[in-house]
């Protein structure tokens, strides 16, 4: 069953500063299997977006990749030259960015921004590419007039769907969507999520869905990885984790989802720690209601609970 | 419908700015100590002319209306302007201001028009490169060169160039726009180019540095935009990202600066033209100011203001063509 398309091994992405390195992503291990939607969840500032940038090698100075491997179909992306990586980008790994609002070039027509990527990867000539662009827009539910518009003439949800259409253009094997629903209204959120799910269903692409919104993961993810303080603390089947979260943080995260029958919203007390100086031991110990003495000085590693369910917590031996 | 209103609004605004500029200009030059009549008297005395000086100066004052109060003078000036009449030069009468401007303007347009376009093109390309590869050694070295050039006053550069290429290595003529002995045909054109090389070079070098710095800043801004990150993630060829994503967006604010400096061409470049005794508008203005030639100064400023406003207007008209986000509204 497990057939990994992407394996992240001990990935570290740091940011240089005069106070020292911000260890934003600090040793992440993660596997994405063929044809699955892997949800990546965690509160703001836990390093989700930086992890994505590390995987896609889009980290800009003062950020840098401090170590680890990103193995995509047997090749370590971090060892490739810029030109080798350029050929893999989009053709095999597409990206739906967090700031989709400003992710389209304001002075170029939508159509031309969809075509250029097909041409630069030498897939199609201009005429075919134009036809394909129109088909893709239709596939994400946008009228064909969108093609001749400029980004500022589109709403946020439309822009987001243009980028999803773009992401589908070369049938990539992996799509990385970073907070694709943030800043959209609730109806548009659902549309965008279903469009992403369609990517997997119709094209067989694997998807990494980054979102702080647990409800989004419940909706479309197959497996879910929970990130806390620059590390993955729990991974597993989305049903298993929602039914029986193993890590106290995951439990609190799920409990914080607003539900109709719940009168009181429960948050997670305390603040996310600083990447400049992570807490010793288990990084969650200061906010954990179940913390023991051991949690303060010994860092837990990921342990299997069976059926692909991994957790990094001392409660589990 | 909207377009008509757009033009009407713009034109009203330009007329208002022009009127303000004309008024300020009219008043300010009259605040300079002294007046043209005194300059004339001094001139006559230097030439050892003593007969009929008083009568002549009185006639002069009457002729140019200098005996009237400033408001009357101003109204008279405006009426003349509305008739398309810039008046007679106060020091070079009976030659009119129009004639003098027509004689000197082509020199400034030739010298500064060409050097403005060259320096804009060079500086913008250099700045685009500096921003694009801002982390490379070469770009950092060139950045300091551009910074140095833009901070060096162009007249200082002119003096350095004169020292190097006129005195040390006599390659170029010291002054003037052309040689009197050369006339007609290709030789004449080559002679003009030969004379304009040093003044042009001093303008190009100093303003290219400034263009490079501003373009670099715009470029660095654009490089931090989300759409640039997506362009990279799309695996587009670097040449395309540079041209259509980075340069295309960074050049938008840069064009506004170009409009202003194109307008300023007609004002000439005072110090450069003075240093090289170049017969352009700057030279004309310099002479006019030193003799308090009110009508001449007014004429030159009017032309300059008109040119600046016109080029801004043209750029505003062109802007929607280069930036789809901007509309005529």
Coordinates of C-alpha atoms in Angstrom, one line a residue, chain A residues 53 57-58 60-61 82-83 86 89-90 93 95 97 99 102-108 113-114 116-117 119-121 150 152-153 163 166, chain B residues 134-135 223 225-241 244-246 248-249 252 321-327:
Chain A
X53 CA 9.3 26.3 1.2
X57 CA 13.5 24.8 -2.3
X58 CA 12.0 28.3 -2.3
X60 CA 15.1 33.0 0.4
X61 CA 17.9 34.6 2.4
X82 CA 19.0 25.1 -10.4
X83 CA 18.4 24.1 -14.0
X86 CA 13.6 24.0 -12.7
X89 CA 9.2 22.2 -10.9
X90 CA 5.6 22.4 -11.9
X93 CA 5.6 19.3 -8.4
X95 CA 2.6 24.7 -5.7
X97 CA 0.9 29.4 -2.5
X99 CA -0.5 34.5 -0.8
X102 CA -0.8 38.4 -5.0
X103 CA 0.6 35.4 -6.7
X104 CA -0.4 36.4 -10.2
X105 CA 1.7 38.8 -12.2
X106 CA -0.4 42.0 -12.3
X107 CA 0.6 43.1 -15.8
X108 CA 0.1 39.9 -17.7
X113 CA 0.5 33.3 -17.3
X114 CA -1.1 29.9 -17.8
X116 CA 4.1 30.5 -20.3
X117 CA 4.6 27.6 -17.9
X119 CA 5.8 26.6 -23.1
X120 CA 8.8 26.9 -20.8
X121 CA 8.6 23.2 -20.0
X150 CA -5.9 40.7 -15.7
X152 CA -6.9 42.6 -10.6
X153 CA -10.2 42.1 -12.4
X163 CA -3.7 29.0 -9.8
X166 CA -2.4 26.4 -13.5
Chain B
X134 CA 21.9 41.6 -5.8
X135 CA 23.8 38.9 -3.9
X223 CA 11.6 40.4 -6.4
X225 CA 6.5 39.8 -4.4
X226 CA 4.4 36.7 -4.2
X227 CA 4.1 36.4 -7.9
X228 CA 7.9 36.2 -8.3
X229 CA 8.0 33.3 -5.9
X230 CA 5.2 31.5 -7.9
X231 CA 7.1 32.2 -11.1
X232 CA 10.1 30.5 -9.6
X233 CA 7.9 27.6 -8.4
X234 CA 6.5 27.3 -11.9
X235 CA 10.0 26.5 -13.2
X236 CA 9.9 29.3 -15.8
X237 CA 13.1 30.0 -17.6
X238 CA 15.1 32.6 -15.7
X239 CA 15.2 34.9 -18.8
X240 CA 11.4 35.0 -18.8
X241 CA 11.1 35.6 -15.1
X244 CA 8.2 39.6 -18.0
X245 CA 7.9 39.2 -14.2
X246 CA 10.6 41.3 -12.6
X248 CA 8.2 44.5 -16.6
X249 CA 6.8 45.4 -13.1
X252 CA 6.5 51.0 -14.1
X321 CA -1.1 50.9 -21.8
X322 CA 1.8 49.6 -19.8
X323 CA -0.1 49.0 -16.5
X324 CA -3.5 47.3 -16.9
X325 CA -4.4 48.2 -13.4
X326 CA -4.6 51.9 -14.3
X327 CA -7.6 53.2 -16.2

